[in-house]
Coordinates of C-alpha atoms in Angstrom, one line a residue:
M1 CA -45.4 83.7 30.1
A2 CA -48.2 82.8 27.7
V3 CA -51.1 80.3 28.3
S4 CA -52.4 78.7 25.2
S5 CA -52.5 75.6 23.1
I6 CA -49.0 74.3 22.4
T7 CA -48.8 73.7 18.6
I8 CA -45.9 73.4 16.2
R9 CA -46.6 76.9 14.9
A10 CA -46.6 78.3 18.5
V11 CA -43.4 76.6 19.4
Q12 CA -41.7 77.9 16.2
A13 CA -42.8 81.4 17.0
L14 CA -41.3 81.4 20.6
K15 CA -38.6 83.9 21.2
S16 CA -35.6 83.3 23.5
G17 CA -36.7 83.5 27.1
E18 CA -40.4 82.9 26.4
A19 CA -42.6 80.0 27.5
I20 CA -46.0 78.7 26.8
W21 CA -48.1 76.6 29.2
D22 CA -50.7 74.3 27.8
A23 CA -54.3 75.5 28.2
D24 CA -57.5 76.6 26.4
H25 CA -58.3 73.3 24.7
R26 CA -59.9 70.0 25.6
Q27 CA -56.6 68.0 25.5
A28 CA -54.7 70.5 27.6
V29 CA -52.4 69.0 30.3
R30 CA -51.9 71.1 33.4
G31 CA -48.3 71.8 34.0
F32 CA -47.1 70.9 30.5
G33 CA -45.2 73.6 28.8
V34 CA -42.5 74.6 26.3
R35 CA -39.8 77.2 26.7
R36 CA -37.1 78.5 24.5
Q37 CA -33.6 79.2 25.8
R38 CA -31.4 80.7 23.1
D39 CA -32.0 78.7 20.0
Q40 CA -33.5 75.6 21.5
A41 CA -37.2 75.0 22.5
T42 CA -37.6 72.4 25.2
Y43 CA -40.8 70.6 26.5
V44 CA -41.1 70.6 30.3
L45 CA -43.6 69.6 33.0
K46 CA -44.1 71.3 36.4
Y47 CA -45.9 69.5 39.2
R48 CA -46.1 69.4 42.9
M49 CA -44.5 66.7 45.0
F50 CA -44.6 66.6 48.8
G51 CA -45.8 70.2 48.9
R52 CA -43.1 71.5 46.6
Q53 CA -43.1 72.5 43.0
R54 CA -40.8 70.4 40.8
F55 CA -39.8 70.6 37.2
V56 CA -38.7 67.8 34.8
T57 CA -37.5 68.1 31.3
I58 CA -39.3 66.0 28.7
G59 CA -37.0 66.7 25.8
P60 CA -36.0 69.2 23.1
H61 CA -38.4 70.1 20.3
G62 CA -37.7 68.1 17.2
A63 CA -37.3 64.4 16.4
P64 CA -38.7 62.5 18.3
W65 CA -40.5 65.2 20.3
T66 CA -43.5 66.9 18.8
P67 CA -46.1 68.8 20.8
E68 CA -48.5 65.8 20.7
L69 CA -45.9 63.2 21.7
A70 CA -44.5 65.5 24.5
R71 CA -48.1 66.0 25.7
R72 CA -48.7 62.3 26.0
E73 CA -45.4 61.9 27.9
A74 CA -46.5 64.7 30.3
K75 CA -49.7 62.7 31.0
R76 CA -47.6 59.6 31.7
L77 CA -45.4 61.5 34.1
L78 CA -48.4 63.0 35.9
G79 CA -49.7 59.4 36.4
L80 CA -46.5 58.6 38.2
V81 CA -47.0 61.7 40.4
A82 CA -50.5 60.4 41.2
D83 CA -49.0 57.1 42.3
G84 CA -46.5 58.9 44.6
E85 CA -43.5 58.5 42.3
D86 CA -41.3 61.5 41.4
P87 CA -40.7 61.8 37.6
A88 CA -37.5 63.7 38.3
D89 CA -36.1 60.7 40.1
E90 CA -37.2 58.4 37.2
K91 CA -35.4 60.7 34.7
A92 CA -32.2 60.8 36.8
K93 CA -32.3 57.0 37.1
A94 CA -32.9 56.6 33.3
R95 CA -29.9 58.9 32.6
M96 CA -27.7 56.9 34.9
Q97 CA -28.8 53.6 33.3
A98 CA -28.3 54.9 29.8
A99 CA -24.7 55.8 30.8
D100 CA -24.0 52.2 31.9
T101 CA -23.6 50.8 28.4
L102 CA -22.2 47.3 27.8
R103 CA -18.9 48.9 26.7
V104 CA -18.6 50.9 29.9
I105 CA -19.3 48.0 32.2
A106 CA -17.1 45.7 30.1
N107 CA -14.2 48.1 30.6
Q108 CA -14.8 48.2 34.3
Y109 CA -15.0 44.4 34.5
L110 CA -11.8 44.0 32.5
R111 CA -9.8 46.3 34.7
N112 CA -10.8 44.1 37.7
A113 CA -10.2 40.8 35.8
K114 CA -6.8 41.8 34.6
Q115 CA -5.6 41.9 38.2
R116 CA -6.7 38.4 39.1
L117 CA -6.6 36.3 35.9
R118 CA -3.7 34.7 34.1
P119 CA -2.6 36.7 31.0
G120 CA -3.8 34.1 28.5
T121 CA -7.2 33.7 30.2
Y122 CA -7.6 37.5 30.4
A123 CA -6.7 38.0 26.7
G124 CA -9.5 35.5 25.7
I125 CA -12.1 37.2 27.9
E126 CA -11.1 40.7 26.6
R127 CA -11.4 39.5 23.0
Y128 CA -14.9 38.1 23.5
L129 CA -16.2 41.1 25.4
L130 CA -14.6 43.8 23.2
V131 CA -14.9 42.0 19.8
S132 CA -17.6 39.4 19.9
W133 CA -20.1 41.5 21.8
K134 CA -19.2 44.8 20.0
P135 CA -22.7 45.1 18.3
L136 CA -24.3 45.5 21.8
H137 CA -21.7 48.0 23.2
P138 CA -23.9 51.1 22.8
V139 CA -26.8 49.4 24.6
S140 CA -27.4 50.0 28.4
V141 CA -26.9 46.8 30.4
F142 CA -30.3 47.5 32.0
Q143 CA -31.9 47.2 28.5
I144 CA -30.1 44.1 27.2
T145 CA -32.5 41.2 27.0
R146 CA -32.3 37.5 26.5
G147 CA -33.5 38.1 22.9
H148 CA -30.5 40.4 22.2
I149 CA -28.1 37.8 23.6
S150 CA -29.6 34.8 21.9
A151 CA -29.5 36.5 18.5
R152 CA -25.9 37.5 19.0
I153 CA -24.8 34.0 20.2
A154 CA -26.4 32.5 17.1
D155 CA -24.5 35.0 14.9
I156 CA -21.2 34.2 16.6
A157 CA -21.8 30.5 16.2
S158 CA -22.6 30.8 12.5
R159 CA -19.5 32.9 11.8
H160 CA -16.9 31.5 14.3
G161 CA -18.2 28.2 15.5
K162 CA -20.1 26.8 18.5
V163 CA -17.0 26.8 20.7
S164 CA -16.4 30.5 20.3
A165 CA -20.1 31.2 20.8
A166 CA -20.1 29.2 24.1
R167 CA -17.0 31.0 25.3
A168 CA -18.4 34.4 24.4
R169 CA -21.6 33.6 26.3
T170 CA -19.6 32.5 29.3
A171 CA -17.5 35.7 29.3
L172 CA -20.6 37.9 29.1
S173 CA -22.4 35.9 31.9
S174 CA -19.3 36.4 34.1
M175 CA -19.3 40.1 33.5
F176 CA -23.0 40.4 34.4
N177 CA -22.5 38.4 37.6
W178 CA -19.7 40.6 38.6
A179 CA -21.7 43.8 37.8
I180 CA -24.6 42.6 40.0
R181 CA -22.2 41.8 42.8
E182 CA -20.8 45.3 42.4
G183 CA -24.2 46.8 43.1
L184 CA -25.7 47.5 39.7
D185 CA -29.4 47.1 40.2
I186 CA -29.9 44.7 37.3
A187 CA -33.0 42.5 38.0
A188 CA -31.2 39.3 36.8
N189 CA -28.4 38.1 34.7
P190 CA -29.9 38.2 31.1
V191 CA -27.5 35.5 29.9
L192 CA -29.2 33.0 32.2
G193 CA -32.0 31.3 30.3
T194 CA -30.3 31.5 26.9
N195 CA -29.3 28.3 25.2
R196 CA -25.6 27.3 25.5
P197 CA -24.2 26.2 22.2
A198 CA -23.4 22.5 22.2
Q199 CA -19.8 21.9 23.2
P200 CA -17.8 19.1 21.5
G201 CA -16.7 16.3 23.9
S202 CA -13.3 16.1 25.4
R203 CA -10.8 15.7 22.6
E204 CA -8.8 12.5 22.4
R205 CA -7.0 13.0 19.1
V206 CA -3.4 11.7 19.0
L207 CA -1.6 12.6 15.8
T208 CA 0.0 9.8 13.9
E209 CA 3.8 9.9 13.1
T210 CA 3.0 10.8 9.5
E211 CA 0.8 13.7 10.6
L212 CA 3.5 14.9 13.0
S213 CA 6.1 14.8 10.3
V214 CA 3.8 16.6 7.8
I215 CA 3.1 19.4 10.4
W216 CA 6.7 19.8 11.2
H217 CA 7.8 20.1 7.6
A218 CA 5.1 22.6 6.8
C219 CA 6.1 25.0 9.5
G220 CA 7.8 28.1 8.3
D221 CA 10.9 29.8 9.7
D222 CA 8.9 32.4 11.5
D223 CA 7.5 32.9 15.0
Y224 CA 4.5 30.6 14.5
G225 CA 6.6 27.9 12.9
R226 CA 9.0 27.9 15.8
I227 CA 6.1 27.9 18.4
V228 CA 4.5 24.9 16.8
R229 CA 7.7 22.9 16.8
L230 CA 8.4 24.0 20.4
L231 CA 5.0 22.8 21.4
L232 CA 5.8 19.4 20.0
V233 CA 9.3 19.1 21.5
T234 CA 8.3 20.5 24.9
A235 CA 4.7 19.3 25.3
Q236 CA 3.7 22.6 26.8
R237 CA 0.6 24.7 26.4
R238 CA 0.0 27.1 23.5
D239 CA -0.1 30.3 25.5
E240 CA 2.8 29.2 27.7
V241 CA 5.1 28.9 24.7
G242 CA 3.6 31.9 22.8
S243 CA 4.2 34.2 25.7
M244 CA 7.6 32.9 26.6
Q245 CA 9.9 35.6 28.1
W246 CA 13.7 35.7 28.1
A247 CA 13.6 36.3 31.9
E248 CA 12.1 32.9 32.3
L249 CA 15.0 31.1 30.5
N250 CA 18.4 30.0 31.7
T251 CA 19.8 28.9 28.4
S252 CA 23.2 27.9 29.9
S253 CA 21.6 25.4 32.2
G254 CA 18.8 24.6 29.9
I255 CA 15.9 25.4 32.3
W256 CA 12.7 27.2 31.5
T257 CA 10.9 28.4 34.7
L258 CA 7.3 29.3 34.2
P259 CA 6.0 31.5 37.1
S260 CA 2.8 30.5 38.8
A261 CA 0.9 33.5 37.3
R262 CA 1.5 31.9 33.8
T263 CA 0.4 28.3 34.5
K264 CA -3.0 26.8 34.5
N265 CA -2.8 25.3 38.0
H266 CA -1.0 28.4 39.4
R267 CA 2.1 26.4 40.3
E268 CA 5.6 27.4 39.2
H269 CA 6.8 25.0 36.6
S270 CA 10.5 24.3 35.8
L271 CA 11.0 22.5 32.6
P272 CA 14.3 21.2 31.3
L273 CA 15.0 22.4 27.7
V274 CA 16.9 19.8 25.8
P275 CA 19.2 20.8 22.9
A276 CA 16.5 20.2 20.3
A277 CA 14.3 22.8 22.1
L278 CA 17.1 25.3 22.6
A279 CA 17.9 25.1 18.9
L280 CA 14.3 26.4 18.1
L281 CA 14.6 29.5 20.2
P282 CA 14.8 32.7 18.1
P283 CA 17.7 35.2 18.2
R284 CA 17.2 37.7 21.0
R285 CA 16.0 41.1 19.8
T286 CA 17.2 44.3 21.5
G287 CA 14.7 45.7 23.9
R288 CA 12.3 42.8 23.6
D289 CA 11.2 40.8 26.7
F290 CA 9.1 38.3 24.7
L291 CA 10.6 35.7 22.3
F292 CA 7.6 35.8 20.0
G293 CA 5.2 38.4 18.6
D294 CA 5.4 41.9 17.1
G295 CA 4.3 43.9 20.1
P296 CA 0.9 45.2 21.4
R297 CA -2.1 45.0 19.1
R298 CA -3.4 48.4 20.2
S299 CA -1.5 51.5 21.2
G300 CA -1.0 51.6 25.0
D301 CA -1.6 47.8 25.5
P302 CA 1.1 45.7 27.1
H303 CA 3.0 43.2 25.0
R304 CA 1.6 39.7 25.7
G305 CA 3.7 37.7 23.3
F306 CA 2.4 36.1 20.1
S307 CA -1.0 36.9 18.6
G308 CA -2.7 36.0 15.3
W309 CA -3.1 32.3 16.2
S310 CA -6.1 31.7 13.9
K311 CA -4.7 33.2 10.8
S312 CA -1.3 31.5 11.3
K313 CA -3.0 28.1 11.9
A314 CA -5.1 28.6 8.7
A315 CA -2.0 29.4 6.7
L316 CA -0.2 26.3 8.1
D317 CA -3.2 24.1 7.2
E318 CA -3.2 25.5 3.6
R319 CA 0.5 24.5 3.3
I320 CA -0.2 21.0 4.6
A321 CA -3.2 20.6 2.2
E322 CA -1.0 21.7 -0.7
A323 CA 1.7 19.3 0.3
L324 CA -0.6 16.3 0.8
G325 CA -3.1 17.1 -2.0
E326 CA -5.9 17.1 0.7
P327 CA -6.5 18.7 4.1
L328 CA -5.3 17.1 7.2
P329 CA -8.2 15.8 9.4
H330 CA -9.1 18.4 11.9
W331 CA -6.4 19.0 14.5
T332 CA -5.4 21.7 17.0
V333 CA -2.1 22.7 18.4
H334 CA -3.1 21.2 21.7
D335 CA -3.1 17.8 20.0
L336 CA 0.7 18.2 19.8
R337 CA 0.9 18.2 23.6
R338 CA -1.4 15.2 23.9
S339 CA 0.5 13.3 21.2
A340 CA 3.8 13.9 22.9
S341 CA 2.6 12.7 26.3
T342 CA 0.9 9.7 24.8
V343 CA 3.9 8.5 22.9
M344 CA 6.3 9.1 25.8
A345 CA 4.1 7.0 28.1
D346 CA 3.0 4.3 25.7
R347 CA 6.0 3.8 23.4
L348 CA 9.0 5.3 25.1
G349 CA 8.3 3.8 28.5
V350 CA 8.4 7.1 30.4
L351 CA 6.8 6.6 33.9
P352 CA 3.4 8.3 34.5
H353 CA 4.7 10.6 37.3
V354 CA 7.5 11.9 35.0
V355 CA 5.0 12.6 32.2
E356 CA 2.8 14.4 34.7
A357 CA 5.8 16.4 35.8
I358 CA 6.5 17.4 32.2
L359 CA 2.9 18.4 31.7
N360 CA 2.8 20.2 35.0
H361 CA -0.2 18.1 36.1
V362 CA -0.6 17.4 39.8
S363 CA -2.0 14.1 41.0
G364 CA -1.2 11.5 43.7
H365 CA 2.4 11.1 42.5
R366 CA 3.3 14.8 42.8
A367 CA 0.8 16.2 45.3
G368 CA 1.8 17.4 48.8
V369 CA 5.1 17.2 50.6
A370 CA 6.4 14.3 48.5
G371 CA 6.1 16.3 45.3
V372 CA 8.1 19.1 46.8
Y373 CA 11.0 16.9 47.9
N374 CA 11.1 15.0 44.6
R375 CA 11.6 18.0 42.4
A376 CA 15.3 17.5 41.9
R377 CA 14.8 13.8 41.0
Y378 CA 12.0 14.8 38.7
A379 CA 14.2 17.3 36.9
T380 CA 16.7 14.6 36.0
E381 CA 14.1 12.2 34.9
M382 CA 12.2 14.9 32.9
R383 CA 15.3 15.8 31.0
K384 CA 16.0 12.2 30.1
A385 CA 12.4 11.7 29.0
L386 CA 12.4 14.9 26.9
Q387 CA 15.7 13.9 25.3
R388 CA 14.3 10.5 24.3
W389 CA 11.2 12.2 22.9
A390 CA 13.4 14.6 20.9
E391 CA 15.3 11.7 19.4
H392 CA 12.1 10.0 18.6
V393 CA 10.8 13.1 16.8
T394 CA 14.1 13.5 14.9
A395 CA 13.9 9.9 13.7
L396 CA 10.3 10.1 12.5
L397 CA 11.1 13.4 10.7
A398 CA 13.9 11.7 8.8
Q399 CA 11.3 9.2 7.4
K400 CA 9.6 11.8 5.1
P401 CA 6.4 10.4 3.5
A402 CA 6.8 10.0 -0.2
H403 CA 3.7 12.1 -1.0
V404 CA 4.9 15.2 0.9
D405 CA 5.6 18.0 -1.5
N406 CA 9.3 18.2 -2.3
V407 CA 9.4 22.0 -2.0
I408 CA 8.2 21.9 1.7
A409 CA 10.5 19.0 2.4
G410 CA 13.4 20.8 0.9
A411 CA 12.7 23.9 2.9
A412 CA 12.7 21.9 6.1
L413 CA 15.9 20.0 5.3
S414 CA 18.2 22.5 6.9
D415 CA 16.0 22.6 10.0
L416 CA 16.2 18.8 10.2
R417 CA 20.0 18.9 10.0
C418 CA 20.0 21.4 12.9
L419 CA 17.7 19.2 14.9
H420 CA 20.0 16.2 14.2
E421 CA 23.0 18.1 15.5
A422 CA 21.0 19.3 18.5
V423 CA 20.1 15.8 19.6
G424 CA 23.4 14.3 18.7
I425 CA 22.5 12.4 15.5
H426 CA 25.0 12.8 12.6
S427 CA 24.0 11.8 9.1

């Protein structure tokens, strides 16, 4: 064991098993040393704590550790000792915190969330945490600041819009709240205090008959096209139709039973499927539980039904713009549900409680014991209402706007004939 000034030349000259302890110069730090084990020289500090000698590793020689930088770190650690803190404990805590990266904590949170959230809700949160927040995955959750989060939210908003940014922010905040409740010693949720992107007000868009006709005719004979048309005919939610399973369907009686785990209000929902809806179901594929989708996006993931919503919607909008010569004013697939319920109530004379039953909304008409005992009557009224709605859709599709591209209209003609036959209209 040598006692001398620790310099780069001295460190490079060390042989395996040798050590140097800092001394013999004005800047020497007592207890600071360097030792070589095999091919690696490592800076260390020895000190006494509660009457016992302790060692703590500062770091290996090489970037970023030089003799001078390691010496300054040794001085800082001795300052902790003077204040009654053990540097070894600080190092262990730092290693533990460094291991708790955003990706690690996100995976733990998702495992918990998967057990308690609806599949559609879980899929959204998973996408935001694993995709939207990917740039921060290597960072320890103890080191993520409001500055990191604000910058990333702004980037998400510029690339994907304010709605996506707001939802990504909510997903991250929920994860941090869960982590703190799980015992991670994070001082505070760093998402709190960041600005929430402005959210658009509640949508009230009801599509016109011309718009509904154009959307229908532009749908392709593929999974997404069938889903969009089913959304219009059934007035159900996007993920409910996109993740439809054969086990939920009784095609002979024309009933689709959504389990409580797949509905927004966590209530089982039985919906009559009129012939127009049954005609839109795809052929059953061997070994497939879901009607739509091409399987899991990643190896080992469960199949959740259809994915690729954004790309498919963009492609549909392009076909609509090509047919009309201009884009359709902004619309979402949820507008189909709102349009169906509005027309049923306002134009077709369907009573409010029947519309609510079709939408699986629960209010005064359907709440409590009365709602349970009225299910059978609702089923009959729901089927009649949906049949009237299907006939209405078929009639408006037959009135093709003159400016719709003939190619799209011609491609949809066979589908329209099938729909005519399904609802009992013969040309």
